[in-house]
PDB file of C-alpha atoms in Angstrom:
ATOM      1  CA  MET A 257      -0.163  -0.028  -0.055  1.00 96.00           C
ATOM      2  CA  THR A 258       1.178   3.337  -1.255  1.00 98.00           C
ATOM      3  CA  ARG A 259       1.195   6.294   2.074  1.00 98.00           C
ATOM      4  CA  ILE A 260      -0.218   9.863   0.747  1.00 98.00           C
ATOM      5  CA  LEU A 261      -0.039  12.299   3.073  1.00 98.00           C
ATOM      6  CA  THR A 262      -1.762  16.023   2.020  1.00 97.00           C
ATOM      7  CA  GLY A 263      -1.186  19.184   4.224  1.00 94.00           C
ATOM      8  CA  GLY A 264      -1.052  23.261   3.765  1.00 92.00           C
ATOM      9  CA  LEU A 265      -3.808  24.854   2.441  1.00 92.00           C
ATOM     10  CA  GLY A 266      -5.921  22.800   0.762  1.00 94.00           C
ATOM     11  CA  LYS A 267      -4.432  20.097   1.425  1.00 96.00           C
ATOM     12  CA  ALA A 268      -8.590  17.849   1.983  1.00 97.00           C
ATOM     13  CA  GLU A 269      -9.110  19.360  -1.047  1.00 98.00           C
ATOM     14  CA  VAL A 270      -6.143  17.211  -2.275  1.00 98.00           C
ATOM     15  CA  ALA A 271      -7.166  14.268  -0.004  1.00 98.00           C
ATOM     16  CA  ASN A 272     -10.710  14.786  -1.914  1.00 98.00           C
ATOM     17  CA  ILE A 273      -9.268  14.138  -5.653  1.00 98.00           C
ATOM     18  CA  VAL A 274      -6.972  11.289  -4.296  1.00 98.00           C
ATOM     19  CA  GLU A 275     -10.070   9.521  -2.810  1.00 98.00           C
ATOM     20  CA  ARG A 276     -12.645   9.963  -6.175  1.00 98.00           C
ATOM     21  CA  LEU A 277      -9.435   8.581  -7.908  1.00 98.00           C
ATOM     22  CA  ALA A 278     -10.233   4.855  -6.043  1.00 97.00           C
ATOM     23  CA  LEU A 279      -6.300   3.860  -7.300  1.00 97.00           C
ATOM     24  CA  ASP A 280      -5.931   0.673  -6.485  1.00 96.00           C
ATOM     25  CA  GLY A 281      -3.105   0.604  -3.347  1.00 96.00           C
ATOM     26  CA  VAL A 282      -3.490   3.927  -3.014  1.00 98.00           C
ATOM     27  CA  GLU A 283      -3.772   4.792   0.361  1.00 98.00           C
ATOM     28  CA  VAL A 284      -4.747   9.020   0.949  1.00 98.00           C
ATOM     29  CA  VAL A 285      -3.949  11.050   5.103  1.00 98.00           C
ATOM     30  CA  VAL A 286      -4.755  14.205   5.691  1.00 98.00           C
ATOM     31  CA  THR A 287      -1.903  15.268   8.371  1.00 95.00           C
ATOM     32  CA  ASN A 288       1.063  18.773   8.725  1.00 92.00           C
ATOM     33  CA  ASP A 289       3.531  19.470   7.678  1.00 89.00           C
ATOM     34  CA  MET A 290       5.552  18.682  11.312  1.00 91.00           C
ATOM     35  CA  ASP A 291       3.332  14.645  10.929  1.00 95.00           C
ATOM     36  CA  ALA A 292       4.339  14.377   7.751  1.00 95.00           C
ATOM     37  CA  ALA A 293       7.915  14.730   8.303  1.00 94.00           C
ATOM     38  CA  THR A 294       8.002  12.689  11.142  1.00 95.00           C
ATOM     39  CA  GLN A 295       6.118   9.575   8.962  1.00 97.00           C
ATOM     40  CA  LEU A 296       8.492   9.605   5.735  1.00 96.00           C
ATOM     41  CA  ARG A 297      11.563   9.608   7.373  1.00 94.00           C
ATOM     42  CA  ALA A 298      10.097   6.614   9.305  1.00 97.00           C
ATOM     43  CA  GLY A 299       8.627   5.295   6.525  1.00 97.00           C
ATOM     44  CA  ARG A 300       4.984   4.771   7.597  1.00 98.00           C
ATOM     45  CA  ALA A 301       4.429   6.923   4.436  1.00 98.00           C
ATOM     46  CA  ASP A 302       5.256   6.721   1.437  1.00 98.00           C
ATOM     47  CA  TYR A 303       4.765  10.798  -1.114  1.00 98.00           C
ATOM     48  CA  PHE A 304       3.761  14.276   0.721  1.00 97.00           C
ATOM     49  CA  LEU A 305       1.574  16.739  -1.322  1.00 96.00           C
ATOM     50  CA  GLY A 306       1.881  20.182  -0.419  1.00 93.00           C
ATOM     51  CA  THR A 307      -0.185  22.913  -0.938  1.00 93.00           C
ATOM     52  CA  CYS A 308      -0.167  27.147  -0.022  1.00 89.00           C
ATOM     53  CA  GLN A 309      -1.042  30.591  -2.293  1.00 86.00           C
ATOM     54  CA  THR A 310       1.829  29.892  -4.330  1.00 77.00           C
ATOM     55  CA  GLY A 311       2.802  26.227  -4.081  1.00 74.00           C
ATOM     56  CA  ALA A 312       6.412  27.080  -2.960  1.00 72.00           C
ATOM     57  CA  GLY A 313       7.125  28.967   0.298  1.00 72.00           C
ATOM     58  CA  ALA A 314       5.160  27.046   2.941  1.00 68.00           C
ATOM     59  CA  SER A 315       3.669  24.043   1.122  1.00 70.00           C
ATOM     60  CA  LEU A 316       7.048  22.903   1.705  1.00 78.00           C
ATOM     61  CA  GLY A 317       8.361  25.026   3.913  1.00 82.00           C
ATOM     62  CA  VAL A 318       9.120  22.229   7.036  1.00 87.00           C
ATOM     63  CA  LEU A 319       9.373  19.267   4.955  1.00 88.00           C
ATOM     64  CA  VAL A 320      12.361  20.632   2.543  1.00 89.00           C
ATOM     65  CA  GLY A 321      14.062  21.558   6.172  1.00 89.00           C
ATOM     66  CA  LEU A 322      13.556  18.069   7.270  1.00 90.00           C
ATOM     67  CA  MET A 323      13.994  16.385   4.786  1.00 92.00           C
ATOM     68  CA  GLY A 324      16.636  17.749   2.579  1.00 91.00           C
ATOM     69  CA  THR A 325      16.026  19.274  -1.199  1.00 91.00           C
ATOM     70  CA  THR A 326      16.771  16.360  -2.498  1.00 95.00           C
ATOM     71  CA  ALA A 327      13.588  14.209  -1.810  1.00 95.00           C
ATOM     72  CA  CYS A 328      11.155  17.766  -2.662  1.00 94.00           C
ATOM     73  CA  HIS A 329      10.265  19.413  -5.809  1.00 94.00           C
ATOM     74  CA  THR A 330       7.723  22.375  -5.808  1.00 92.00           C
ATOM     75  CA  PHE A 331       5.842  22.913  -9.064  1.00 91.00           C
ATOM     76  CA  GLY A 332       5.787  26.306  -8.042  1.00 81.00           C
ATOM     77  CA  ARG A 333       2.081  27.647 -10.173  1.00 82.00           C
ATOM     78  CA  SER A 334       2.974  26.369 -13.485  1.00 86.00           C
ATOM     79  CA  VAL A 335       1.419  22.390 -14.295  1.00 91.00           C
ATOM     80  CA  PRO A 336       4.349  19.272 -14.813  1.00 95.00           C
ATOM     81  CA  SER A 337       3.294  17.201 -18.085  1.00 96.00           C
ATOM     82  CA  GLU A 338       3.312  13.916 -17.650  1.00 95.00           C
ATOM     83  CA  GLY A 339       6.951  13.062 -18.345  1.00 97.00           C
ATOM     84  CA  GLU A 340       8.224  15.704 -16.278  1.00 97.00           C
ATOM     85  CA  ILE A 341       6.574  14.474 -12.981  1.00 98.00           C
ATOM     86  CA  ASP A 342       7.609  10.789 -13.873  1.00 97.00           C
ATOM     87  CA  ALA A 343      11.541  12.622 -14.274  1.00 98.00           C
ATOM     88  CA  LEU A 344      10.537  13.679 -10.596  1.00 98.00           C
ATOM     89  CA  LEU A 345       9.697  10.228  -9.139  1.00 98.00           C
ATOM     90  CA  ASP A 346      12.303   8.443 -11.100  1.00 98.00           C
ATOM     91  CA  GLN A 347      14.606  11.031  -9.300  1.00 97.00           C
ATOM     92  CA  GLY A 348      13.480  10.084  -5.945  1.00 97.00           C
ATOM     93  CA  LYS A 349      11.390  12.836  -5.233  1.00 97.00           C
ATOM     94  CA  LYS A 350       8.900  12.234  -2.769  1.00 97.00           C
ATOM     95  CA  VAL A 351       7.524  15.540  -1.289  1.00 96.00           C
ATOM     96  CA  PHE A 352       6.176  18.052  -3.440  1.00 95.00           C
ATOM     97  CA  GLY A 353       4.276  21.825  -3.676  1.00 93.00           C
ATOM     98  CA  PHE A 354       2.013  23.190  -5.793  1.00 94.00           C
ATOM     99  CA  ALA A 355      -0.290  26.100  -5.346  1.00 92.00           C
ATOM    100  CA  VAL A 356      -4.498  26.106  -4.301  1.00 93.00           C
ATOM    101  CA  ASP A 357      -4.903  27.009  -7.424  1.00 93.00           C
ATOM    102  CA  GLN A 358      -2.676  24.191  -9.831  1.00 94.00           C
ATOM    103  CA  ILE A 359      -5.209  21.387  -7.767  1.00 96.00           C
ATOM    104  CA  GLU A 360      -7.645  20.301  -9.756  1.00 96.00           C
ATOM    105  CA  ALA A 361      -5.051  19.991 -12.495  1.00 96.00           C
ATOM    106  CA  ILE A 362      -1.783  18.983 -10.655  1.00 97.00           C
ATOM    107  CA  THR A 363      -2.894  16.299  -8.436  1.00 98.00           C
ATOM    108  CA  PRO A 364      -5.156  13.554 -10.675  1.00 98.00           C
ATOM    109  CA  ALA A 365      -1.512  13.727 -12.415  1.00 97.00           C
ATOM    110  CA  LEU A 366       0.567  13.717 -10.136  1.00 97.00           C
ATOM    111  CA  ALA A 367      -1.683  10.637  -7.808  1.00 98.00           C
ATOM    112  CA  GLU A 368      -2.248   8.270 -10.762  1.00 98.00           C
ATOM    113  CA  ALA A 369       1.171   8.808 -11.458  1.00 98.00           C
ATOM    114  CA  ILE A 370       2.880   7.531  -8.404  1.00 98.00           C
ATOM    115  CA  ALA A 371      -0.237   4.462  -8.146  1.00 98.00           C
ATOM    116  CA  ALA A 372       1.395   3.852 -11.023  1.00 97.00           C
ATOM    117  CA  ARG A 373       4.547   2.680  -9.740  1.00 92.00           C
ATOM    118  CA  ALA A 374       2.699   0.804  -6.513  1.00 79.00           C
TER     119      ALA A 374
END
């Protein structure tokens, strides 16, 4: 089972989208930054999707500090292609930040790419 944690301003909306997708082998949990970092570092979760107004600040601030930049990526206000998402997952990225106005576009693409690797 792949466990995706959500945090930030749009954490409930992101979780609802992932749940509606009903992806086999994927569980989604709404949490906060500190709990997410603890769970990711302990291997009790696999990915974190964080949202804020810009997708670059509060969405990942704590996670970047505790997980390191090599585990984190921000899409900011841009919408990534499927190829870009796959490349980031190939690089081992586990923590993703994006803007709240991009939730509808990014969440399904990112969750489906994660599920394909489960």
